[in-house]
């Protein structure tokens, strides 16, 4: 914290009571992203590597993630400490929807399918496929089997994302690997879980932990975004907060 203060003049917020203690840095300089800083969090590094691999496999995923984060932050539903969705949860939710549309394959499932060697980190299996040729072939194969499309149109992907979580999602596990979903879906369903975003390397651990009191609000935000997109709204329209909107004052 002292190093950041000396370099920027900002004072990061200590969130030491979180499951993973972090320093939350919200830069005062315009245009810089917010940062959560942790030390020796090896599984978080593996999660970052996995997301980077998905972006390498489908570069347009980066744009989709940026847009969704901008929207969620502007609409004040991007703060896990306030019971809404973390950036990591939103990223996994986007990947989940693209997999549902057969536009992305599961890199973890593909590693198992190819018989790749188990790679343990803190006792958890953290293997996933990074072979670009194998990923491209599997993506084409998944699309062909399902009758879906292997290419991503940004507009239609955003529309599908907001429609899915606004209208089609009925609860249960939101996972990016079929093995993990099969392991915990019954538990999540029996507990009435909504927005249960499964940790890719720790099946059964919810990375969203949405407060029950925020569930209706989140669903309504997704519905609103889908409705506005159908009307031809621009990104700034999606992010706009109107005087009549009933939101808490939590920070995004």
Short mmCIF file of C-alpha atoms in Angstrom, two decimals, residues 34-229:
data_model
loop_
_atom_site.label_atom_id
_atom_site.label_comp_id
_atom_site.label_asym_id
_atom_site.label_seq_id
_atom_site.Cartn_x
_atom_site.Cartn_y
_atom_site.Cartn_z
CA UNK A 34 -9.33 -0.62 -10.74
CA UNK A 35 -7.01 -3.30 -9.34
CA UNK A 36 -7.21 -5.98 -6.65
CA UNK A 37 -3.71 -6.87 -5.45
CA UNK A 38 -2.93 -10.09 -3.58
CA UNK A 39 0.26 -11.98 -2.72
CA UNK A 40 1.08 -15.69 -3.13
CA UNK A 41 -2.40 -16.49 -4.45
CA UNK A 42 -1.32 -19.31 -6.75
CA UNK A 43 -4.80 -20.40 -7.80
CA UNK A 44 -5.65 -16.84 -8.80
CA UNK A 45 -2.61 -16.90 -11.08
CA UNK A 46 -3.92 -20.10 -12.66
CA UNK A 47 -7.31 -18.46 -13.17
CA UNK A 48 -5.57 -15.55 -14.93
CA UNK A 49 -3.66 -17.97 -17.14
CA UNK A 50 -6.89 -19.76 -18.05
CA UNK A 51 -8.67 -16.54 -19.01
CA UNK A 52 -5.63 -15.48 -21.06
CA UNK A 53 -5.78 -18.81 -22.88
CA UNK A 54 -9.45 -18.26 -23.75
CA UNK A 55 -8.63 -14.78 -25.06
CA UNK A 56 -5.76 -16.21 -27.12
CA UNK A 57 -8.17 -18.77 -28.56
CA UNK A 58 -10.83 -16.12 -29.30
CA UNK A 59 -9.41 -12.53 -29.28
CA UNK A 60 -12.87 -10.96 -29.54
CA UNK A 61 -13.58 -12.29 -26.06
CA UNK A 62 -11.42 -9.48 -24.66
CA UNK A 63 -13.71 -6.82 -26.18
CA UNK A 64 -16.81 -8.55 -24.86
CA UNK A 65 -15.36 -8.72 -21.35
CA UNK A 66 -14.36 -5.05 -21.41
CA UNK A 67 -17.83 -3.97 -22.55
CA UNK A 68 -19.61 -6.08 -19.93
CA UNK A 69 -17.35 -4.79 -17.16
CA UNK A 70 -17.93 -1.19 -18.25
CA UNK A 71 -21.68 -1.79 -18.23
CA UNK A 72 -21.67 -3.53 -14.85
CA UNK A 73 -19.48 -0.88 -13.25
CA UNK A 74 -21.63 1.96 -14.59
CA UNK A 75 -24.81 0.25 -13.40
CA UNK A 76 -23.17 -0.34 -9.98
CA UNK A 77 -23.43 -4.13 -10.00
CA UNK A 78 -19.67 -4.83 -10.20
CA UNK A 79 -18.64 -4.90 -6.54
CA UNK A 80 -18.38 -8.22 -4.78
CA UNK A 81 -18.00 -6.50 -1.40
CA UNK A 82 -21.52 -5.10 -1.90
CA UNK A 83 -22.99 -8.47 -2.84
CA UNK A 84 -23.01 -7.93 -6.59
CA UNK A 85 -20.85 -9.48 -9.31
CA UNK A 86 -17.05 -9.47 -9.39
CA UNK A 87 -15.18 -8.90 -12.63
CA UNK A 88 -13.98 -12.51 -12.55
CA UNK A 89 -17.54 -13.78 -12.20
CA UNK A 90 -18.69 -11.64 -15.14
CA UNK A 91 -15.82 -12.99 -17.25
CA UNK A 92 -16.76 -16.60 -16.50
CA UNK A 93 -20.41 -15.82 -17.22
CA UNK A 94 -19.49 -14.49 -20.66
CA UNK A 95 -17.40 -17.58 -21.44
CA UNK A 96 -20.28 -19.77 -20.26
CA UNK A 97 -22.74 -18.11 -22.64
CA UNK A 98 -20.34 -18.41 -25.59
CA UNK A 99 -19.91 -22.10 -24.80
CA UNK A 100 -23.70 -22.49 -24.66
CA UNK A 101 -23.82 -21.00 -28.17
CA UNK A 102 -21.03 -23.38 -29.33
CA UNK A 103 -18.76 -20.40 -30.06
CA UNK A 104 -16.11 -21.58 -27.58
CA UNK A 105 -15.03 -25.00 -26.41
CA UNK A 106 -14.01 -25.82 -22.85
CA UNK A 107 -10.22 -25.73 -22.56
CA UNK A 108 -10.30 -27.84 -19.42
CA UNK A 109 -12.55 -30.48 -20.97
CA UNK A 110 -10.34 -30.51 -24.05
CA UNK A 111 -7.24 -31.18 -21.94
CA UNK A 112 -9.01 -34.18 -20.40
CA UNK A 113 -10.20 -35.37 -23.79
CA UNK A 114 -6.64 -35.23 -25.12
CA UNK A 115 -5.29 -37.09 -22.10
CA UNK A 116 -2.99 -34.27 -21.07
CA UNK A 117 -1.00 -34.81 -17.90
CA UNK A 118 -2.56 -33.67 -14.66
CA UNK A 119 -0.99 -30.43 -13.38
CA UNK A 120 -1.61 -29.85 -9.69
CA UNK A 121 -1.48 -26.54 -7.88
CA UNK A 122 -2.20 -26.68 -4.14
CA UNK A 123 -3.81 -30.09 -4.71
CA UNK A 124 -6.17 -28.94 -7.48
CA UNK A 125 -6.06 -30.10 -11.10
CA UNK A 126 -5.19 -26.98 -13.09
CA UNK A 127 -4.65 -28.45 -16.53
CA UNK A 128 -6.21 -26.88 -19.60
CA UNK A 129 -5.39 -27.02 -23.28
CA UNK A 130 -3.23 -24.30 -24.83
CA UNK A 131 -2.58 -25.99 -28.19
CA UNK A 132 -4.03 -23.46 -30.65
CA UNK A 133 -4.48 -26.00 -33.44
CA UNK A 134 -6.27 -28.49 -31.19
CA UNK A 135 -8.49 -25.71 -29.81
CA UNK A 136 -9.44 -24.52 -33.30
CA UNK A 137 -10.28 -28.06 -34.39
CA UNK A 138 -12.37 -28.73 -31.28
CA UNK A 139 -14.24 -25.44 -31.67
CA UNK A 140 -15.14 -26.30 -35.25
CA UNK A 141 -16.17 -29.79 -34.17
CA UNK A 142 -18.39 -28.51 -31.34
CA UNK A 143 -20.08 -26.03 -33.67
CA UNK A 144 -20.65 -28.71 -36.30
CA UNK A 145 -22.16 -31.18 -33.81
CA UNK A 146 -24.54 -28.62 -32.33
CA UNK A 147 -25.41 -26.71 -35.45
CA UNK A 148 -24.03 -23.55 -33.83
CA UNK A 149 -21.46 -21.08 -35.09
CA UNK A 150 -17.74 -21.12 -34.37
CA UNK A 151 -17.30 -17.40 -35.04
CA UNK A 152 -18.34 -14.60 -32.70
CA UNK A 153 -20.27 -11.50 -33.70
CA UNK A 154 -19.83 -8.94 -30.93
CA UNK A 155 -23.34 -7.52 -31.16
CA UNK A 156 -25.12 -10.87 -31.19
CA UNK A 157 -22.87 -12.19 -28.40
CA UNK A 158 -23.77 -9.25 -26.16
CA UNK A 159 -27.44 -9.70 -27.00
CA UNK A 160 -27.22 -13.40 -26.13
CA UNK A 161 -25.40 -12.65 -22.86
CA UNK A 162 -28.00 -10.19 -21.59
CA UNK A 163 -30.92 -12.28 -22.83
CA UNK A 164 -29.60 -15.45 -21.21
CA UNK A 165 -29.11 -13.99 -17.73
CA UNK A 166 -32.17 -11.76 -17.98
CA UNK A 167 -34.71 -14.32 -19.20
CA UNK A 168 -33.37 -17.81 -19.89
CA UNK A 169 -31.24 -18.62 -16.85
CA UNK A 170 -33.28 -20.42 -14.20
CA UNK A 171 -30.64 -20.96 -11.53
CA UNK A 172 -27.96 -23.56 -10.93
CA UNK A 173 -24.30 -23.77 -11.83
CA UNK A 174 -22.72 -21.36 -14.29
CA UNK A 175 -19.61 -23.29 -15.24
CA UNK A 176 -17.06 -23.34 -18.02
CA UNK A 177 -16.26 -27.04 -17.79
CA UNK A 178 -18.75 -29.84 -18.05
CA UNK A 179 -16.99 -32.03 -15.48
CA UNK A 180 -17.26 -29.33 -12.80
CA UNK A 181 -20.91 -28.67 -13.59
CA UNK A 182 -21.74 -32.37 -13.35
CA UNK A 183 -20.06 -32.56 -9.93
CA UNK A 184 -21.93 -29.72 -8.24
CA UNK A 185 -25.11 -29.00 -10.18
CA UNK A 186 -27.40 -31.08 -7.97
CA UNK A 187 -26.02 -29.42 -4.84
CA UNK A 188 -26.47 -25.95 -6.32
CA UNK A 189 -30.00 -26.70 -7.54
CA UNK A 190 -31.13 -28.24 -4.26
CA UNK A 191 -29.91 -25.14 -2.41
CA UNK A 192 -31.89 -22.85 -4.69
CA UNK A 193 -28.71 -21.18 -5.87
CA UNK A 194 -28.89 -18.39 -8.41
CA UNK A 195 -25.85 -16.86 -10.10
CA UNK A 196 -23.73 -19.72 -8.77
CA UNK A 197 -20.54 -19.09 -10.79
CA UNK A 198 -18.36 -22.15 -10.39
CA UNK A 199 -14.64 -21.76 -9.73
CA UNK A 200 -12.88 -23.41 -12.71
CA UNK A 201 -10.25 -25.16 -10.57
CA UNK A 202 -12.21 -25.60 -7.34
CA UNK A 203 -15.51 -27.21 -8.35
CA UNK A 204 -18.32 -26.39 -5.96
CA UNK A 205 -16.91 -23.02 -4.87
CA UNK A 206 -19.02 -20.06 -5.94
CA UNK A 207 -16.85 -17.13 -7.08
CA UNK A 208 -19.86 -14.80 -7.27
CA UNK A 209 -21.42 -15.16 -3.80
CA UNK A 210 -24.23 -12.82 -4.75
CA UNK A 211 -26.25 -11.51 -1.82
CA UNK A 212 -29.84 -12.84 -1.97
CA UNK A 213 -31.13 -9.30 -1.72
CA UNK A 214 -29.37 -8.42 -4.99
CA UNK A 215 -30.78 -11.26 -7.11
CA UNK A 216 -33.88 -9.46 -8.38
CA UNK A 217 -31.87 -6.33 -9.08
CA UNK A 218 -29.27 -8.25 -11.09
CA UNK A 219 -31.93 -10.03 -13.13
CA UNK A 220 -33.62 -6.71 -13.87
CA UNK A 221 -30.34 -5.13 -14.97
CA UNK A 222 -29.74 -7.93 -17.47
CA UNK A 223 -33.31 -7.61 -18.74
CA UNK A 224 -32.97 -3.86 -19.08
CA UNK A 225 -29.74 -4.18 -21.06
CA UNK A 226 -31.29 -6.74 -23.40
CA UNK A 227 -34.35 -4.56 -23.89
CA UNK A 228 -32.22 -1.50 -24.67
CA UNK A 229 -30.07 -3.43 -27.15
#
